[in-house]
PDB file of C-alpha atoms in Angstrom:
ATOM      1  CA  MET A   1       0.000   0.000   0.000  1.00  0.00           C
ATOM      2  CA  VAL A   2       1.070   3.575  -0.723  1.00  0.00           C
ATOM      3  CA  ASP A   3       0.314   6.544   1.530  1.00  0.00           C
ATOM      4  CA  CYS A   4      -1.481   9.203  -0.513  1.00  0.00           C
ATOM      5  CA  VAL A   5      -3.635  12.209   0.382  1.00  0.00           C
ATOM      6  CA  ARG A   6      -7.347  12.809   0.077  1.00  0.00           C
ATOM      7  CA  LEU A   7      -7.766  16.508  -0.777  1.00  0.00           C
ATOM      8  CA  ASN A   8     -11.310  17.321   0.307  1.00  0.00           C
ATOM      9  CA  CYS A   9     -13.709  19.741  -1.350  1.00  0.00           C
ATOM     10  CA  ASN A  10     -15.685  22.400   0.531  1.00  0.00           C
ATOM     11  CA  GLY A  11     -18.693  20.116   0.983  1.00  0.00           C
ATOM     12  CA  ASP A  12     -16.685  17.411   2.715  1.00  0.00           C
ATOM     13  CA  ILE A  13     -14.997  20.009   4.913  1.00  0.00           C
ATOM     14  CA  ILE A  14     -17.979  22.167   5.874  1.00  0.00           C
ATOM     15  CA  MET A  15     -20.805  19.637   5.891  1.00  0.00           C
ATOM     16  CA  ASN A  16     -18.924  16.477   6.884  1.00  0.00           C
ATOM     17  CA  GLY A  17     -16.314  18.037   9.169  1.00  0.00           C
ATOM     18  CA  ARG A  18     -13.365  16.496   7.324  1.00  0.00           C
ATOM     19  CA  ALA A  19      -9.915  18.046   7.220  1.00  0.00           C
ATOM     20  CA  ARG A  20      -8.737  19.678   3.970  1.00  0.00           C
ATOM     21  CA  CYS A  21      -6.036  17.002   3.633  1.00  0.00           C
ATOM     22  CA  GLU A  22      -6.277  13.450   4.983  1.00  0.00           C
ATOM     23  CA  ILE A  23      -3.949  10.507   4.622  1.00  0.00           C
ATOM     24  CA  ILE A  24      -5.273   7.498   2.708  1.00  0.00           C
ATOM     25  CA  SER A  25      -3.640   4.305   1.472  1.00  0.00           C
ATOM     26  CA  LEU A  26      -3.937   2.961  -2.057  1.00  0.00           C
ATOM     27  CA  PRO A  27      -2.628  -0.241  -3.607  1.00  0.00           C
ATOM     28  CA  LYS A  28       0.543   0.141  -5.681  1.00  0.00           C
ATOM     29  CA  PHE A  29      -1.349  -0.889  -8.816  1.00  0.00           C
ATOM     30  CA  HIS A  30      -4.049   1.830  -8.475  1.00  0.00           C
ATOM     31  CA  ALA A  31      -4.855   3.674 -11.724  1.00  0.00           C
ATOM     32  CA  ILE A  32      -3.749   7.034 -10.302  1.00  0.00           C
ATOM     33  CA  PHE A  33      -0.117   5.974 -10.658  1.00  0.00           C
ATOM     34  CA  ARG A  34      -0.576   5.588 -14.434  1.00  0.00           C
ATOM     35  CA  GLN A  35      -1.779   9.188 -14.868  1.00  0.00           C
ATOM     36  CA  ASN A  36       0.475  11.989 -16.031  1.00  0.00           C
ATOM     37  CA  ALA A  37       2.050  14.102 -13.329  1.00  0.00           C
ATOM     38  CA  THR A  38       0.913  17.709 -12.992  1.00  0.00           C
ATOM     39  CA  PRO A  39       3.076  20.188 -14.939  1.00  0.00           C
ATOM     40  CA  THR A  40       4.189  22.299 -11.982  1.00  0.00           C
ATOM     41  CA  SER A  41       5.086  19.244  -9.909  1.00  0.00           C
ATOM     42  CA  MET A  42       7.263  17.953 -12.759  1.00  0.00           C
ATOM     43  CA  ARG A  43       9.187  21.249 -12.878  1.00  0.00           C
ATOM     44  CA  MET A  44       9.644  21.096  -9.096  1.00  0.00           C
ATOM     45  CA  LYS A  45      10.970  17.532  -9.373  1.00  0.00           C
ATOM     46  CA  LEU A  46       8.180  16.224  -7.139  1.00  0.00           C
ATOM     47  CA  PRO A  47       5.871  14.502  -9.652  1.00  0.00           C
ATOM     48  CA  ILE A  48       2.355  14.124  -8.285  1.00  0.00           C
ATOM     49  CA  THR A  49      -0.911  13.085  -9.855  1.00  0.00           C
ATOM     50  CA  VAL A  50      -4.354  14.360  -8.915  1.00  0.00           C
ATOM     51  CA  ALA A  51      -7.603  12.500  -9.606  1.00  0.00           C
ATOM     52  CA  SER A  52     -11.212  13.185  -8.692  1.00  0.00           C
ATOM     53  CA  ILE A  53     -12.847  10.681  -6.383  1.00  0.00           C
ATOM     54  CA  PRO A  54     -15.670   9.039  -8.349  1.00  0.00           C
ATOM     55  CA  GLY A  55     -19.079  10.140  -7.076  1.00  0.00           C
ATOM     56  CA  SER A  56     -17.694  13.055  -5.081  1.00  0.00           C
ATOM     57  CA  VAL A  57     -19.224  15.756  -7.289  1.00  0.00           C
ATOM     58  CA  GLU A  58     -22.614  14.064  -7.525  1.00  0.00           C
ATOM     59  CA  ILE A  59     -22.956  14.001  -3.743  1.00  0.00           C
ATOM     60  CA  TRP A  60     -22.751  17.796  -3.635  1.00  0.00           C
ATOM     61  CA  ASP A  61     -24.685  18.574  -6.835  1.00  0.00           C
ATOM     62  CA  SER A  62     -28.083  18.634  -5.174  1.00  0.00           C
ATOM     63  CA  ASN A  63     -30.909  20.966  -4.296  1.00  0.00           C
ATOM     64  CA  ASN A  64     -30.018  20.860  -0.608  1.00  0.00           C
ATOM     65  CA  PRO A  65     -30.743  24.349   0.803  1.00  0.00           C
ATOM     66  CA  ASP A  66     -27.828  23.967   3.241  1.00  0.00           C
ATOM     67  CA  LEU A  67     -25.492  24.067   0.243  1.00  0.00           C
ATOM     68  CA  ALA A  68     -26.964  27.187  -1.385  1.00  0.00           C
ATOM     69  CA  TYR A  69     -24.343  29.652  -0.120  1.00  0.00           C
ATOM     70  CA  PHE A  70     -21.109  27.950  -1.010  1.00  0.00           C
ATOM     71  CA  SER A  71     -19.802  25.786  -3.804  1.00  0.00           C
ATOM     72  CA  ALA A  72     -19.845  22.418  -2.102  1.00  0.00           C
ATOM     73  CA  ASN A  73     -17.919  20.629  -4.841  1.00  0.00           C
ATOM     74  CA  HIS A  74     -15.364  23.459  -5.103  1.00  0.00           C
ATOM     75  CA  ASN A  75     -11.751  22.367  -4.584  1.00  0.00           C
ATOM     76  CA  GLU A  76      -9.469  25.331  -5.209  1.00  0.00           C
ATOM     77  CA  ALA A  77      -6.437  23.484  -3.847  1.00  0.00           C
ATOM     78  CA  ALA A  78      -6.805  20.648  -6.360  1.00  0.00           C
ATOM     79  CA  ASP A  79      -7.323  23.185  -9.142  1.00  0.00           C
ATOM     80  CA  ALA A  80      -4.129  25.034  -8.153  1.00  0.00           C
ATOM     81  CA  LEU A  81      -2.113  21.805  -8.285  1.00  0.00           C
ATOM     82  CA  ASN A  82      -3.138  21.346 -11.939  1.00  0.00           C
ATOM     83  CA  VAL A  83      -1.996  24.729 -13.257  1.00  0.00           C
ATOM     84  CA  GLY A  84      -0.159  24.509 -16.562  1.00  0.00           C
ATOM     85  CA  CYS A  85       3.349  25.881 -17.034  1.00  0.00           C
ATOM     86  CA  ASP A  86       4.175  25.014 -20.644  1.00  0.00           C
ATOM     87  CA  GLU A  87       5.194  28.371 -22.083  1.00  0.00           C
ATOM     88  CA  ASN A  88       4.076  27.232 -25.553  1.00  0.00           C
ATOM     89  CA  ASP A  89       0.557  26.256 -24.425  1.00  0.00           C
ATOM     90  CA  TYR A  90      -1.263  29.573 -24.391  1.00  0.00           C
ATOM     91  CA  ALA A  91      -4.587  28.089 -23.207  1.00  0.00           C
ATOM     92  CA  CYS A  92      -3.124  26.471 -20.096  1.00  0.00           C
ATOM     93  CA  TRP A  93      -0.310  28.874 -19.214  1.00  0.00           C
ATOM     94  CA  GLY A  94      -1.162  29.827 -15.619  1.00  0.00           C
ATOM     95  CA  PHE A  95      -4.489  27.974 -15.695  1.00  0.00           C
ATOM     96  CA  SER A  96      -5.632  24.422 -15.149  1.00  0.00           C
ATOM     97  CA  PRO A  97      -6.830  22.583 -18.282  1.00  0.00           C
ATOM     98  CA  LEU A  98     -10.443  23.048 -19.349  1.00  0.00           C
ATOM     99  CA  THR A  99     -11.036  19.387 -18.500  1.00  0.00           C
ATOM    100  CA  TRP A 100     -10.122  20.256 -14.940  1.00  0.00           C
ATOM    101  CA  ASP A 101     -11.854  23.019 -13.033  1.00  0.00           C
ATOM    102  CA  ASP A 102     -12.398  24.018  -9.430  1.00  0.00           C
ATOM    103  CA  SER A 103     -15.588  21.946  -9.142  1.00  0.00           C
ATOM    104  CA  GLN A 104     -13.942  18.545  -9.135  1.00  0.00           C
ATOM    105  CA  GLY A 105     -15.128  17.549  -5.681  1.00  0.00           C
ATOM    106  CA  SER A 106     -12.754  15.692  -3.395  1.00  0.00           C
ATOM    107  CA  CYS A 107      -9.592  14.307  -4.989  1.00  0.00           C
ATOM    108  CA  ILE A 108      -6.721  11.947  -4.419  1.00  0.00           C
ATOM    109  CA  VAL A 109      -3.147  13.220  -4.645  1.00  0.00           C
ATOM    110  CA  ALA A 110      -0.340  10.686  -5.075  1.00  0.00           C
ATOM    111  CA  ARG A 111       3.360  10.692  -5.850  1.00  0.00           C
ATOM    112  CA  LYS A 112       4.261   9.123  -9.195  1.00  0.00           C
ATOM    113  CA  ASP A 113       7.268   7.445  -7.573  1.00  0.00           C
ATOM    114  CA  LYS A 114       4.882   5.804  -5.052  1.00  0.00           C
ATOM    115  CA  LYS A 115       6.774   7.234  -2.099  1.00  0.00           C
ATOM    116  CA  PRO A 116       4.623   8.195   0.910  1.00  0.00           C
ATOM    117  CA  LEU A 117       2.890  11.557   0.620  1.00  0.00           C
ATOM    118  CA  HIS A 118       1.865  13.397   3.781  1.00  0.00           C
ATOM    119  CA  PRO A 119      -1.105  15.793   4.097  1.00  0.00           C
ATOM    120  CA  ASP A 120       1.303  18.554   5.182  1.00  0.00           C
ATOM    121  CA  HIS A 121       3.223  18.170   1.923  1.00  0.00           C
ATOM    122  CA  VAL A 122       0.029  18.533  -0.121  1.00  0.00           C
ATOM    123  CA  ALA A 123      -1.192  21.484   1.965  1.00  0.00           C
ATOM    124  CA  ALA A 124       2.117  23.303   1.440  1.00  0.00           C
ATOM    125  CA  LEU A 125       2.270  22.446  -2.256  1.00  0.00           C
ATOM    126  CA  ALA A 126      -1.310  23.626  -2.829  1.00  0.00           C
ATOM    127  CA  GLU A 127      -0.602  26.860  -0.960  1.00  0.00           C
ATOM    128  CA  TYR A 128       2.581  27.395  -2.972  1.00  0.00           C
ATOM    129  CA  CYS A 129       0.680  26.957  -6.228  1.00  0.00           C
ATOM    130  CA  SER A 130      -2.343  29.063  -5.257  1.00  0.00           C
ATOM    131  CA  ASP A 131      -0.830  31.819  -3.113  1.00  0.00           C
ATOM    132  CA  HIS A 132       2.654  32.144  -4.601  1.00  0.00           C
ATOM    133  CA  LEU A 133       2.533  31.004  -8.237  1.00  0.00           C
ATOM    134  CA  THR A 134      -0.958  32.159  -9.240  1.00  0.00           C
ATOM    135  CA  PRO A 135      -0.249  35.870  -8.605  1.00  0.00           C
ATOM    136  CA  ILE A 136       3.040  35.593 -10.523  1.00  0.00           C
ATOM    137  CA  PHE A 137       1.294  33.939 -13.474  1.00  0.00           C
ATOM    138  CA  GLN A 138      -1.359  36.658 -13.362  1.00  0.00           C
ATOM    139  CA  MET A 139       1.207  39.475 -13.330  1.00  0.00           C
ATOM    140  CA  GLN A 140       3.056  37.892 -16.254  1.00  0.00           C
ATOM    141  CA  ILE A 141      -0.115  37.436 -18.324  1.00  0.00           C
ATOM    142  CA  GLU A 142      -1.251  40.975 -17.585  1.00  0.00           C
ATOM    143  CA  SER A 143       2.189  42.355 -18.443  1.00  0.00           C
ATOM    144  CA  GLU A 144       1.832  40.946 -21.972  1.00  0.00           C
ATOM    145  CA  ALA A 145      -1.451  42.784 -22.451  1.00  0.00           C
ATOM    146  CA  PHE A 146      -0.733  45.999 -20.546  1.00  0.00           C
ATOM    147  CA  HIS A 147       2.871  47.105 -20.962  1.00  0.00           C
ATOM    148  CA  TRP A 148       2.494  50.569 -19.454  1.00  0.00           C
ATOM    149  CA  ILE A 149       2.155  51.166 -15.727  1.00  0.00           C
ATOM    150  CA  ASP A 150       2.565  54.738 -14.497  1.00  0.00           C
ATOM    151  CA  GLY A 151       4.307  55.680 -17.724  1.00  0.00           C
ATOM    152  CA  GLN A 152       6.860  52.863 -17.411  1.00  0.00           C
ATOM    153  CA  ILE A 153       7.247  49.836 -19.627  1.00  0.00           C
ATOM    154  CA  TYR A 154       6.373  46.845 -17.502  1.00  0.00           C
ATOM    155  CA  PHE A 155       6.943  43.298 -18.696  1.00  0.00           C
ATOM    156  CA  ILE A 156       7.508  39.993 -16.929  1.00  0.00           C
ATOM    157  CA  SER A 157       8.940  37.170 -19.012  1.00  0.00           C
ATOM    158  CA  LYS A 158       7.586  33.642 -18.929  1.00  0.00           C
ATOM    159  CA  GLN A 159      11.068  32.521 -17.961  1.00  0.00           C
ATOM    160  CA  SER A 160      10.880  34.589 -14.783  1.00  0.00           C
ATOM    161  CA  VAL A 161       7.712  32.662 -13.874  1.00  0.00           C
ATOM    162  CA  LEU A 162       9.361  29.336 -14.677  1.00  0.00           C
ATOM    163  CA  ASP A 163      12.273  30.351 -12.448  1.00  0.00           C
ATOM    164  CA  GLU A 164       9.805  30.301  -9.523  1.00  0.00           C
ATOM    165  CA  ILE A 165       8.692  26.730 -10.297  1.00  0.00           C
ATOM    166  CA  THR A 166      11.741  24.842  -9.081  1.00  0.00           C
ATOM    167  CA  LYS A 167      12.720  22.398  -6.375  1.00  0.00           C
ATOM    168  CA  ASP A 168      14.833  25.034  -4.621  1.00  0.00           C
ATOM    169  CA  LYS A 169      12.036  27.621  -4.610  1.00  0.00           C
ATOM    170  CA  PHE A 170       9.523  25.129  -3.230  1.00  0.00           C
ATOM    171  CA  GLU A 171      11.939  23.901  -0.556  1.00  0.00           C
ATOM    172  CA  GLU A 172      12.494  27.512   0.517  1.00  0.00           C
ATOM    173  CA  PHE A 173       8.720  28.039   0.639  1.00  0.00           C
ATOM    174  CA  PHE A 174       8.219  24.768   2.553  1.00  0.00           C
ATOM    175  CA  ARG A 175      10.677  25.804   5.271  1.00  0.00           C
ATOM    176  CA  ALA A 176       8.876  29.148   5.705  1.00  0.00           C
ATOM    177  CA  TRP A 177       5.481  27.419   5.561  1.00  0.00           C
ATOM    178  CA  LYS A 178       6.476  25.020   8.369  1.00  0.00           C
ATOM    179  CA  ALA A 179       7.669  27.920  10.521  1.00  0.00           C
ATOM    180  CA  ARG A 180       4.207  29.535  10.266  1.00  0.00           C
ATOM    181  CA  GLN A 181       2.381  26.410  11.450  1.00  0.00           C
ATOM    182  CA  THR A 182       1.262  25.961  15.055  1.00  0.00           C
ATOM    183  CA  HIS A 183       1.183  22.163  15.304  1.00  0.00           C
ATOM    184  CA  PRO A 184       4.559  20.845  16.569  1.00  0.00           C
ATOM    185  CA  GLY A 185       4.420  17.804  14.271  1.00  0.00           C
ATOM    186  CA  THR A 186       3.905  19.998  11.236  1.00  0.00           C
ATOM    187  CA  ARG A 187       6.746  22.306  12.240  1.00  0.00           C
ATOM    188  CA  GLN A 188       9.064  19.250  12.365  1.00  0.00           C
ATOM    189  CA  ARG A 189       7.846  17.671   9.091  1.00  0.00           C
ATOM    190  CA  ILE A 190      10.645  16.604   6.758  1.00  0.00           C
ATOM    191  CA  SER A 191      10.717  17.887   3.211  1.00  0.00           C
ATOM    192  CA  PRO A 192       8.861  15.761   0.650  1.00  0.00           C
ATOM    193  CA  TYR A 193      12.207  15.499  -1.159  1.00  0.00           C
ATOM    194  CA  ASP A 194      13.706  13.712   1.857  1.00  0.00           C
ATOM    195  CA  VAL A 195      11.066  10.973   2.050  1.00  0.00           C
TER     196      VAL A 195
END
């Protein structure tokens, strides 16, 4: 069995009281290990795959009035993990593919190398992608369309974005992320590269 992470959607968190990230075990021959790794994880030399849990979306696509004020099947963290970083793919540069959106429900995240994956690693990786990389992608995309800011030429190259999607940059982020956590076990968590 391989330790993987269940990355829960809003419905599972708010209505079912589940944590955002939970450890799960899958057999080594599970189909998730045959999927392609996400583009950003490949650049960071930590290849992971993300797959929706069958039936997860259908559970939350209902007329339940308790679900009227939030997107129950929304999973921003899973969406952030799937952001594209191929500088020649205009449609997916800085965005997840159209086949993947933020309404995927709960998902499974696994390492392609079948090494154990801890919920803290997924939480940090999702935060890195959503809170660090997404704004950089956005600034770069906007700089291509709007070159002038306060009378100055303003342009961010795609290479400068790619320079942020590296093992070293994520390890630096992970160390700072751990330092911000309050749980002693999380603060002592080893890097996913050291597993």
